[in-house]
Short mmCIF file of C-alpha atoms in Angstrom, two decimals:
data_model
loop_
_atom_site.label_atom_id
_atom_site.label_comp_id
_atom_site.label_asym_id
_atom_site.label_seq_id
_atom_site.Cartn_x
_atom_site.Cartn_y
_atom_site.Cartn_z
CA MET T 284 8.53 7.19 -58.07
CA MET T 285 5.86 6.67 -60.69
CA ILE T 286 6.71 5.65 -64.26
CA LYS T 287 5.51 7.85 -67.10
CA ASN T 288 2.77 6.66 -69.45
CA ARG T 289 1.12 4.68 -66.64
CA GLU T 290 -2.36 6.00 -65.82
CA LEU T 291 -3.42 5.24 -62.27
CA LEU T 292 -7.13 4.51 -61.78
CA GLY T 293 -8.79 6.92 -59.36
CA GLY T 294 -10.74 4.27 -57.47
CA SER T 295 -7.87 2.16 -56.12
CA PHE T 296 -5.52 4.55 -54.35
CA ARG T 297 -6.75 3.87 -50.80
CA ASP T 298 -5.33 0.34 -50.44
CA PRO T 299 -1.62 0.16 -49.52
CA SER T 300 -1.58 -3.42 -50.83
CA GLY T 301 -1.63 -2.27 -54.46
CA PHE T 302 -3.47 -0.35 -57.14
CA LEU T 303 -4.83 -0.49 -60.69
CA PHE T 304 -3.21 1.24 -63.63
CA THR T 305 -3.40 1.16 -67.40
CA TYR T 306 -0.57 1.05 -69.89
CA GLU T 307 -1.20 1.18 -73.64
CA GLU T 308 -4.92 0.70 -72.89
CA VAL T 309 -4.31 -2.56 -71.02
CA LEU T 310 -5.47 -2.88 -67.39
CA TYR T 311 -2.92 -3.99 -64.77
CA ARG T 312 -2.83 -4.28 -61.00
CA GLN T 313 0.38 -3.63 -59.09
CA VAL T 314 0.83 -5.81 -56.00
CA ASN T 315 3.03 -4.06 -53.46
CA GLN T 316 5.74 -5.62 -51.30
CA ILE T 317 3.66 -4.96 -48.19
CA TYR T 318 1.10 -7.48 -49.49
CA LYS T 319 3.63 -10.20 -50.45
CA GLN T 320 2.82 -12.63 -47.62
CA ASP T 321 -0.94 -12.47 -48.12
CA TYR T 322 -0.63 -12.65 -51.92
CA ASP T 323 1.52 -15.76 -51.71
CA LEU T 324 -0.91 -17.37 -49.27
CA LEU T 325 -3.80 -16.67 -51.65
CA PHE T 326 -2.18 -19.14 -54.05
CA ALA T 327 -0.45 -21.52 -51.66
CA SER T 328 -3.71 -22.10 -49.76
CA GLY T 329 -5.61 -22.92 -52.96
CA LEU T 330 -8.05 -20.07 -52.34
CA TYR T 331 -7.43 -18.33 -55.66
CA GLU T 332 -7.89 -21.56 -57.58
CA LYS T 333 -11.12 -22.40 -55.72
CA LEU T 334 -12.66 -18.96 -56.21
CA ALA T 335 -11.62 -18.75 -59.85
CA GLU T 336 -13.02 -22.23 -60.47
CA LYS T 337 -16.38 -21.16 -59.01
CA ARG T 338 -16.24 -17.87 -60.96
CA LEU T 339 -16.39 -15.86 -57.77
CA LEU T 340 -13.10 -14.00 -58.28
CA VAL T 341 -11.84 -12.31 -61.44
CA SER T 342 -9.06 -14.31 -63.06
CA HIS T 343 -5.65 -12.83 -63.84
CA THR T 344 -2.22 -13.64 -65.23
CA GLU T 345 1.12 -12.37 -64.02
CA ALA T 346 2.38 -9.73 -66.42
CA ASP T 347 5.85 -9.05 -67.77
CA VAL T 348 5.50 -5.28 -67.80
CA GLU T 349 7.29 -2.54 -65.90
CA ALA T 350 5.53 -1.53 -62.70
CA ALA T 351 3.93 1.87 -62.22
CA ASP T 352 5.84 2.26 -58.94
CA PRO T 353 9.05 0.13 -59.04
CA GLU T 354 10.09 1.14 -55.51
CA THR T 355 7.11 -0.62 -53.89
CA VAL T 356 6.27 -3.40 -56.36
CA TYR T 357 6.16 -7.13 -55.63
CA LYS T 358 4.33 -8.28 -58.76
CA VAL T 359 2.29 -6.88 -61.63
CA ILE T 360 -0.79 -8.85 -62.67
CA GLN T 361 -3.20 -8.45 -65.56
CA PRO T 362 -6.82 -9.06 -64.47
CA LYS T 363 -9.50 -9.96 -66.98
CA ARG T 364 -11.09 -6.71 -68.14
CA LEU T 365 -14.87 -6.58 -67.91
CA PRO T 366 -17.06 -4.97 -70.60
CA PHE T 367 -18.68 -2.45 -68.23
CA ILE T 368 -18.02 -1.26 -64.67
CA SER T 369 -21.18 -0.47 -62.70
CA HIS T 370 -21.69 1.18 -59.32
CA PRO T 371 -23.89 -0.10 -56.43
CA TYR T 372 -26.32 2.84 -56.67
CA GLU T 373 -27.05 1.65 -60.22
CA TRP T 374 -28.11 -1.83 -59.06
CA CYS T 375 -31.61 -3.08 -58.44
CA PHE T 376 -32.67 -4.73 -55.18
CA SER T 377 -31.80 -8.30 -56.22
CA GLN T 378 -28.43 -7.24 -57.61
CA ILE T 379 -27.45 -5.73 -54.25
CA LYS T 380 -28.80 -8.82 -52.50
CA ASP T 381 -26.88 -11.22 -54.74
CA ALA T 382 -23.71 -9.13 -54.37
CA ALA T 383 -24.12 -9.30 -50.57
CA LEU T 384 -24.62 -13.06 -50.56
CA THR T 385 -21.67 -13.54 -52.89
CA THR T 386 -19.46 -11.52 -50.53
CA LEU T 387 -20.52 -13.69 -47.58
CA ARG T 388 -20.01 -16.88 -49.60
CA ILE T 389 -16.49 -15.78 -50.51
CA GLN T 390 -15.77 -15.01 -46.86
CA LYS T 391 -16.83 -18.51 -45.80
CA ILE T 392 -14.65 -20.11 -48.49
CA ALA T 393 -11.73 -17.85 -47.51
CA LEU T 394 -11.97 -18.94 -43.86
CA ARG T 395 -11.70 -22.58 -44.93
CA HIS T 396 -8.40 -21.66 -46.61
CA GLY T 397 -6.95 -19.71 -43.70
CA MET T 398 -7.80 -16.27 -45.06
CA SER T 399 -10.43 -13.59 -44.53
CA LEU T 400 -11.84 -10.64 -46.46
CA LYS T 401 -10.22 -7.51 -45.05
CA ASP T 402 -12.86 -5.34 -46.68
CA ALA T 403 -16.42 -5.86 -47.90
CA SER T 404 -16.93 -2.93 -50.23
CA ALA T 405 -19.79 -3.19 -52.70
CA TYR T 406 -17.47 -1.55 -55.24
CA ASN T 407 -15.32 -4.71 -55.17
CA ILE T 408 -18.20 -6.60 -56.78
CA GLN T 409 -19.08 -6.40 -60.47
CA PHE T 410 -21.67 -8.22 -62.55
CA HIS T 411 -20.20 -10.35 -65.32
CA GLN T 412 -22.06 -12.85 -67.49
CA GLY T 413 -25.15 -12.39 -65.35
CA LYS T 414 -23.51 -13.09 -61.98
CA PRO T 415 -21.71 -11.12 -59.23
CA LEU T 416 -17.94 -11.41 -59.20
CA LEU T 417 -15.24 -10.15 -56.81
CA VAL T 418 -12.79 -8.02 -58.79
CA ASP T 419 -10.31 -6.99 -56.07
CA THR T 420 -7.66 -9.70 -55.86
CA LEU T 421 -6.05 -7.92 -52.92
CA SER T 422 -9.12 -8.10 -50.66
CA PHE T 423 -7.81 -11.05 -48.62
CA GLU T 424 -5.64 -11.21 -45.54
CA THR T 425 -4.28 -14.02 -43.40
CA TYR T 426 -6.87 -15.16 -40.87
CA ARG T 427 -5.63 -15.06 -37.29
CA ASP T 428 -7.56 -17.12 -34.78
CA GLY T 429 -9.50 -15.02 -32.29
CA GLU T 430 -9.68 -11.87 -34.41
CA PRO T 431 -13.13 -10.45 -35.29
CA TRP T 432 -14.10 -9.77 -38.89
CA THR T 433 -12.61 -6.39 -39.74
CA ALA T 434 -15.02 -5.91 -42.65
CA TYR T 435 -18.18 -6.44 -40.58
CA ARG T 436 -19.25 -2.79 -40.30
CA GLN T 437 -18.39 -2.12 -43.94
CA PHE T 438 -20.54 -5.06 -45.03
CA CYS T 439 -23.47 -3.72 -43.01
CA GLN T 440 -23.07 -0.21 -44.44
CA HIS T 441 -22.54 -1.26 -48.06
CA PHE T 442 -25.04 -4.12 -48.26
CA LEU T 443 -27.35 -4.72 -45.32
CA ALA T 444 -28.36 -1.10 -44.66
CA PRO T 445 -29.42 -0.34 -48.26
CA LEU T 446 -31.21 -3.68 -48.59
CA ALA T 447 -33.12 -3.13 -45.35
CA LEU T 448 -34.13 0.40 -46.34
CA MET T 449 -35.24 -0.75 -49.80
CA ALA T 450 -37.24 -3.67 -48.41
CA LYS T 451 -38.71 -2.04 -45.32
CA ARG T 452 -39.08 1.62 -46.26
CA ASP T 453 -38.72 2.61 -49.94
CA VAL T 454 -36.80 1.01 -52.79
CA ARG T 455 -35.55 4.43 -53.94
CA LEU T 456 -33.43 4.76 -50.79
CA SER T 457 -30.72 2.77 -52.55
CA GLN T 458 -29.75 6.17 -53.96
CA LEU T 459 -28.30 7.08 -50.57
CA LEU T 460 -25.32 5.01 -51.75
CA ARG T 461 -24.70 7.78 -54.27
CA VAL T 462 -24.39 10.28 -51.40
CA TYR T 463 -22.53 8.00 -48.98
CA ILE T 464 -20.01 6.22 -51.19
CA ASP T 465 -18.41 4.58 -48.13
CA GLY T 466 -21.75 2.97 -47.28
CA ILE T 467 -24.93 4.22 -45.59
CA PRO T 468 -24.12 5.22 -41.97
CA LEU T 469 -25.74 2.73 -39.62
CA ASP T 470 -27.17 5.39 -37.32
CA LEU T 471 -28.92 6.98 -40.30
CA ALA T 472 -30.25 3.61 -41.47
CA SER T 473 -31.47 2.90 -37.94
CA ARG T 474 -33.40 6.19 -37.83
CA LEU T 475 -34.92 5.72 -41.27
CA LEU T 476 -36.07 2.15 -40.75
CA PRO T 477 -39.61 1.68 -39.37
CA PRO T 478 -39.97 0.71 -35.69
CA SER T 479 -41.21 -2.74 -36.75
CA SER T 480 -37.72 -3.52 -38.10
CA ARG T 481 -36.56 -3.91 -34.49
CA LEU T 482 -38.69 -7.05 -34.29
CA ASN T 483 -36.40 -8.58 -36.91
CA LEU T 484 -33.53 -10.11 -34.92
CA GLY T 485 -31.05 -9.70 -37.78
CA LEU T 486 -31.81 -6.02 -38.34
CA LEU T 487 -31.94 -5.37 -34.61
CA THR T 488 -28.49 -6.91 -34.16
CA HIS T 489 -26.63 -5.80 -37.27
CA ILE T 490 -28.11 -2.32 -37.77
CA HIS T 491 -29.86 -0.94 -34.67
CA LEU T 492 -27.61 -2.32 -31.92
CA HIS T 493 -24.56 -2.12 -34.18
CA ALA T 494 -25.24 1.58 -34.77
CA ARG T 495 -25.69 2.20 -31.03
CA ALA T 496 -22.41 0.44 -30.21
CA HIS T 497 -20.55 2.45 -32.86
CA ILE T 498 -21.87 5.71 -31.39
CA ARG T 499 -20.98 4.59 -27.86
CA TYR T 500 -17.35 3.87 -28.80
CA ALA T 501 -16.89 6.91 -31.05
CA GLY T 502 -13.70 8.74 -30.10
CA LYS T 503 -12.56 6.00 -27.70
CA ASP T 504 -9.66 3.63 -28.03
CA VAL T 505 -11.49 1.16 -30.24
CA LYS T 506 -8.27 -0.53 -31.34
CA SER T 507 -7.45 -1.56 -27.77
CA ALA T 508 -11.04 -2.74 -27.24
CA HIS T 509 -10.75 -4.92 -30.34
CA LYS T 510 -7.52 -6.48 -29.07
CA ASN T 511 -9.27 -7.55 -25.88
CA ARG T 512 -12.30 -8.91 -27.72
CA ARG T 513 -11.75 -12.45 -28.93
CA MET T 514 -13.90 -14.18 -31.53
CA SER T 515 -13.37 -17.85 -32.26
CA ARG T 516 -13.56 -19.20 -35.80
CA GLU T 517 -16.87 -20.86 -34.89
CA SER T 518 -18.27 -17.55 -33.63
CA LEU T 519 -17.08 -15.78 -36.76
CA LEU T 520 -18.74 -18.37 -38.99
CA ALA T 521 -21.92 -18.03 -36.92
CA LEU T 522 -21.82 -14.26 -37.52
CA ILE T 523 -21.43 -14.75 -41.27
CA GLU T 524 -24.28 -17.26 -41.37
CA HIS T 525 -26.52 -14.96 -39.32
CA LEU T 526 -25.80 -12.11 -41.75
CA GLU T 527 -26.53 -14.49 -44.62
CA GLY T 528 -29.88 -15.49 -43.12
CA THR T 529 -30.79 -11.85 -42.49
CA VAL T 530 -30.02 -10.88 -46.09
CA LYS T 531 -31.91 -13.85 -47.55
CA LYS T 532 -35.08 -12.95 -45.66
CA LEU T 533 -35.21 -9.43 -47.08
CA GLU T 534 -37.61 -9.27 -50.03
CA TRP T 535 -39.04 -6.63 -52.36
CA ASN T 536 -41.91 -7.05 -54.80
CA PRO T 537 -41.23 -5.22 -58.09
CA ALA T 538 -44.63 -3.65 -58.64
CA GLY T 539 -46.47 -0.37 -58.26
CA THR T 540 -43.90 1.86 -59.98
CA GLU T 541 -44.66 4.07 -62.97
CA TRP T 542 -43.18 1.86 -65.69
CA ALA T 543 -43.33 -1.61 -64.11
CA GLU T 544 -46.05 -2.76 -66.53
CA TYR T 545 -45.07 -0.58 -69.51
CA TYR T 546 -45.51 -3.20 -72.21
CA SER T 547 -48.98 -4.14 -70.98
CA ILE T 548 -50.22 -0.53 -71.32
CA THR T 549 -48.27 0.63 -74.38
CA ASN T 550 -50.12 1.59 -77.56
CA TYR T 551 -48.16 -0.78 -79.82
CA SER T 552 -50.23 -3.36 -81.63
CA ASN T 553 -48.69 -6.82 -81.96
CA ALA T 554 -47.89 -6.07 -85.59
CA ALA T 555 -46.20 -2.78 -84.70
CA PHE T 556 -44.23 -4.40 -81.88
CA ASP T 557 -43.01 -7.23 -84.11
CA HIS T 558 -42.19 -4.87 -86.96
CA LYS T 559 -40.08 -2.67 -84.68
CA LYS T 560 -38.14 -5.71 -83.45
CA GLU T 561 -37.64 -6.90 -87.02
CA ILE T 562 -36.22 -3.53 -88.13
CA ILE T 563 -33.81 -3.33 -85.20
CA ALA T 564 -32.63 -6.91 -85.71
CA GLN T 565 -31.84 -6.16 -89.37
CA TRP T 566 -29.90 -3.02 -88.50
CA MET T 567 -27.97 -4.81 -85.75
CA LYS T 568 -26.73 -7.44 -88.21
CA ARG T 569 -25.86 -4.74 -90.73
CA THR T 570 -23.81 -2.62 -88.33
CA SER T 571 -21.96 -5.40 -86.44
CA ALA T 572 -21.66 -3.28 -83.29
CA SER T 573 -19.34 -4.62 -80.57
CA SER T 574 -21.17 -3.03 -77.59
CA VAL T 575 -24.68 -1.70 -76.97
CA TRP T 576 -26.26 0.66 -74.46
CA ASP T 577 -30.05 0.59 -74.38
CA LEU T 578 -31.28 3.86 -72.82
CA GLY T 579 -34.79 3.53 -71.41
CA ALA T 580 -34.69 -0.24 -71.77
CA ASN T 581 -37.58 -1.06 -69.41
CA ASN T 582 -37.49 -4.85 -68.93
CA GLY T 583 -34.96 -5.40 -71.72
CA GLU T 584 -37.29 -6.59 -74.48
CA PHE T 585 -35.30 -4.80 -77.19
CA SER T 586 -31.95 -5.09 -75.39
CA ARG T 587 -32.15 -8.83 -75.95
CA ILE T 588 -32.05 -8.35 -79.72
CA ALA T 589 -28.43 -7.31 -79.18
CA SER T 590 -27.50 -9.57 -76.25
CA GLN T 591 -28.80 -12.66 -78.06
CA LEU T 592 -26.31 -11.84 -80.82
CA GLU T 593 -23.64 -12.22 -78.07
CA ILE T 594 -23.01 -8.48 -77.98
CA PRO T 595 -22.26 -7.11 -74.47
CA THR T 596 -25.36 -5.02 -73.76
CA THR T 597 -26.10 -2.64 -70.89
CA ALA T 598 -29.80 -1.96 -70.36
CA PHE T 599 -30.49 1.28 -68.46
CA ASP T 600 -33.85 2.33 -67.04
CA ILE T 601 -35.12 4.82 -64.47
CA ASP T 602 -37.68 2.43 -62.97
CA PRO T 603 -36.49 0.13 -60.13
CA ALA T 604 -39.21 -2.44 -60.83
CA ALA T 605 -38.39 -2.64 -64.54
CA VAL T 606 -34.70 -3.18 -63.79
CA GLU T 607 -35.56 -5.74 -61.11
CA LYS T 608 -37.75 -7.71 -63.53
CA ASN T 609 -35.05 -7.58 -66.18
CA TYR T 610 -32.42 -8.92 -63.76
CA ARG T 611 -34.71 -11.70 -62.53
CA LYS T 612 -35.29 -12.78 -66.13
CA ILE T 613 -31.53 -12.83 -66.73
CA LYS T 614 -31.09 -15.12 -63.73
CA GLN T 615 -33.99 -17.36 -64.72
CA ASN T 616 -32.77 -17.79 -68.31
CA LYS T 617 -29.05 -17.79 -67.39
CA GLU T 618 -28.32 -14.97 -69.82
CA THR T 619 -24.68 -13.90 -70.04
CA ASN T 620 -24.52 -10.80 -72.26
CA LEU T 621 -27.01 -8.44 -70.63
CA LEU T 622 -26.48 -6.10 -67.66
CA PRO T 623 -29.54 -4.15 -66.38
CA LEU T 624 -28.88 -0.95 -64.42
CA LEU T 625 -30.77 1.95 -62.86
CA LEU T 626 -30.25 5.31 -64.54
CA ASP T 627 -32.05 8.64 -64.63
CA LEU T 628 -30.91 10.16 -67.93
CA THR T 629 -31.81 13.65 -66.72
CA ASN T 630 -29.42 13.15 -63.79
CA PRO T 631 -26.95 10.44 -64.85
CA SER T 632 -24.32 8.97 -62.55
CA PRO T 633 -21.68 11.65 -61.92
CA ALA T 634 -18.00 11.37 -61.08
CA LEU T 635 -17.77 10.95 -57.30
CA GLY T 636 -15.31 10.54 -54.47
CA TRP T 637 -11.89 12.03 -53.87
CA ASP T 638 -10.97 14.57 -56.55
CA ASN T 639 -14.12 13.45 -58.40
CA GLN T 640 -12.15 10.47 -59.68
CA GLU T 641 -12.95 7.48 -57.43
CA ARG T 642 -16.26 6.61 -59.10
CA THR T 643 -16.47 7.33 -62.80
CA SER T 644 -19.40 9.11 -64.43
CA LEU T 645 -21.63 7.51 -67.04
CA LEU T 646 -19.91 9.42 -69.84
CA GLU T 647 -16.47 8.35 -68.65
CA ARG T 648 -17.52 4.72 -68.95
CA GLY T 649 -18.59 5.18 -72.56
CA PRO T 650 -19.06 5.52 -75.35
CA ALA T 651 -20.76 2.37 -76.58
CA GLU T 652 -20.46 1.52 -80.25
CA MET T 653 -24.25 1.35 -80.57
CA VAL T 654 -26.97 3.11 -78.55
CA PHE T 655 -30.70 2.35 -78.54
CA SER T 656 -33.06 5.22 -77.72
CA LEU T 657 -36.49 3.67 -78.18
CA ALA T 658 -39.77 5.24 -77.02
CA LEU T 659 -37.68 7.74 -75.07
CA ILE T 660 -37.43 11.01 -77.00
CA HIS T 661 -40.90 12.28 -75.94
CA HIS T 662 -40.13 11.69 -72.26
CA LEU T 663 -36.92 13.71 -72.49
CA ALA T 664 -38.28 16.49 -74.71
CA ILE T 665 -41.78 16.89 -73.26
CA SER T 666 -41.76 15.46 -69.72
CA ASN T 667 -38.38 17.01 -68.92
CA ASN T 668 -38.24 20.01 -71.28
CA VAL T 669 -34.92 19.02 -72.86
CA PRO T 670 -34.53 20.65 -76.32
CA LEU T 671 -34.08 18.26 -79.26
CA GLU T 672 -30.65 19.66 -80.10
CA ARG T 673 -29.38 19.00 -76.58
CA ILE T 674 -30.70 15.44 -76.74
CA ALA T 675 -28.92 14.94 -80.06
CA LYS T 676 -25.66 16.28 -78.63
CA PHE T 677 -25.88 13.98 -75.62
CA MET T 678 -26.54 10.98 -77.84
CA SER T 679 -23.47 11.84 -79.90
CA ARG T 680 -21.38 11.64 -76.71
CA VAL T 681 -22.65 8.24 -75.56
CA THR T 682 -22.27 6.44 -78.90
CA SER T 683 -19.04 6.26 -80.84
CA LYS T 684 -20.73 5.12 -84.03
CA TRP T 685 -24.37 4.02 -84.28
CA LEU T 686 -27.69 5.27 -82.92
CA ILE T 687 -31.07 3.58 -83.29
CA ILE T 688 -33.66 6.10 -82.17
CA GLU T 689 -37.45 6.22 -82.31
CA PHE T 690 -39.37 9.42 -82.92
CA VAL T 691 -42.78 9.58 -81.23
CA PRO T 692 -44.96 12.41 -82.65
CA LYS T 693 -47.64 14.48 -80.92
CA SER T 694 -50.33 12.42 -82.65
CA ASP T 695 -49.22 9.38 -80.62
CA SER T 696 -51.50 8.51 -77.70
CA GLN T 697 -48.57 8.36 -75.25
CA VAL T 698 -47.55 11.94 -76.12
CA LYS T 699 -51.16 13.06 -75.80
CA LYS T 700 -51.17 11.66 -72.25
CA LEU T 701 -48.02 13.66 -71.43
CA LEU T 702 -49.66 16.86 -72.72
CA ALA T 703 -53.08 16.21 -71.16
CA ASN T 704 -52.36 18.09 -67.93
CA ARG T 705 -49.94 20.74 -69.09
CA GLN T 706 -49.65 23.55 -71.61
CA ASP T 707 -48.22 22.56 -74.98
CA ILE T 708 -45.19 24.84 -75.21
CA PHE T 709 -43.39 22.48 -77.58
CA ASP T 710 -43.88 24.22 -80.92
CA HIS T 711 -40.62 22.78 -82.25
CA TYR T 712 -41.39 19.19 -81.33
CA ASP T 713 -42.09 17.61 -84.71
CA GLN T 714 -40.39 15.16 -87.04
CA HIS T 715 -38.79 17.84 -89.22
CA GLU T 716 -37.19 19.61 -86.23
CA PHE T 717 -36.13 16.23 -84.85
CA GLU T 718 -34.27 15.37 -88.06
CA GLN T 719 -32.76 18.85 -88.31
CA SER T 720 -31.45 18.67 -84.75
CA PHE T 721 -29.94 15.21 -85.10
CA ASN T 722 -28.41 16.07 -88.49
CA LEU T 723 -26.08 18.43 -86.60
CA PHE T 724 -24.33 15.40 -85.06
CA PHE T 725 -25.45 12.36 -87.06
CA THR T 726 -26.14 11.29 -90.62
CA ILE T 727 -29.41 9.47 -91.12
CA GLN T 728 -28.58 6.14 -92.72
CA GLU T 729 -32.12 4.81 -92.88
CA LYS T 730 -35.56 5.41 -91.42
CA SER T 731 -38.63 3.23 -91.28
CA ALA T 732 -42.21 3.95 -90.28
CA ILE T 733 -43.46 1.35 -87.80
CA ARG T 734 -46.55 -0.47 -89.04
CA GLU T 735 -49.89 0.41 -87.42
CA SER T 736 -48.22 3.32 -85.65
CA ASP T 737 -47.40 7.01 -86.09
CA ARG T 738 -43.86 6.32 -84.92
CA THR T 739 -40.66 6.23 -86.98
CA VAL T 740 -37.42 4.50 -86.12
CA TYR T 741 -34.06 5.76 -87.44
CA LEU T 742 -30.60 4.32 -87.96
CA MET T 743 -28.04 7.10 -87.59
CA LYS T 744 -24.26 7.26 -87.75
CA ASN T 745 -22.20 9.56 -85.55
CA GLU T 746 -20.54 12.24 -87.71
CA SER T 747 -17.38 12.10 -85.62
CA ALA T 748 -16.99 8.31 -86.10
#
């Protein structure tokens, strides 16, 4: 029996241990009776305290609120709600790598407290304040001596396979996670990896031979085989450490992509660049936005105007190298308010999974109170043939209040490059048509020509706000 006015989240129905729900816009997690013993051990063993202290597990409080399903409930807890939920296919190489290493670190700590991760889903990790964090409190089970790690194959599918494909074949293969939301099948990863990957002992063991063993036992009584296969705690720790070493050795150099060196080839003069930053900083202070999405953020140069004001800021870009560089800078400078993610605006993250509700779309995770759209309009309108009115409508859906957008005219050298090898069919691409199109959804609060440039930046307010 489910209680009315409780909205169950689509991504947590698979686990019999409990599920997430919202009530009056507050996020809760119901812990079911079936999970009582493991939940109690999580606290009695000191594991929760240790992980929370190290900021490896999302913190929570026990809530005095009626359960969504009173017939199965043990407790209701209120986890800390994060500003933005991302998906693994939106992460850059180092984000997936850090999420993998964090998962293995948590597993090692859990074993020291008599528990083990029962699953190793990449979706259980989120990035908060610049670091990966486990957000599923119900991921632990009592460790029983001699049992193998039940989450081993899932870890390899969710973390090791995409990392290996990105490092050894092509960084864009991370997008297979968007097709295979339960992790990249190991036999597919094995076929896609180059033959030289078999010389890597870690990849040979955990992908190639692992895939072969899974195929061999397909359709057989695997459960009985597992019962007869014993793995000591020492062997299990050795497995975790071998996985850890394999992950650490995988590297990718963020170079050679289309926009990796954007700011070194852009046509902004220093004066124009500084003037643009000055305008945006003034408008940010004037609007007092509580959240920012920067669409087409590249390495986050302008995103940091918002994040340095302690505003939670999500920096989206289509280029894997740009996102990688942004994330590395966040780690280096220990930044806490900026989250870089991969996103193709012409094909944004859709709703995926069972009933199209397990993994939320980009639009479902919005809107932000403020959106930046800087040096982007010409790529959408000219490179991708998206009419100005459709761009304006989309922008009105992703921001609840404010839009800072830059118009780049045909006289700009970057637009001339886009038109150099194609017919100019964009008769309506001019500043007047741009303003007319956006006036259908926004009111222009202010506009400013950028010094030593043909470009103009606008502050607009959503009409529906």
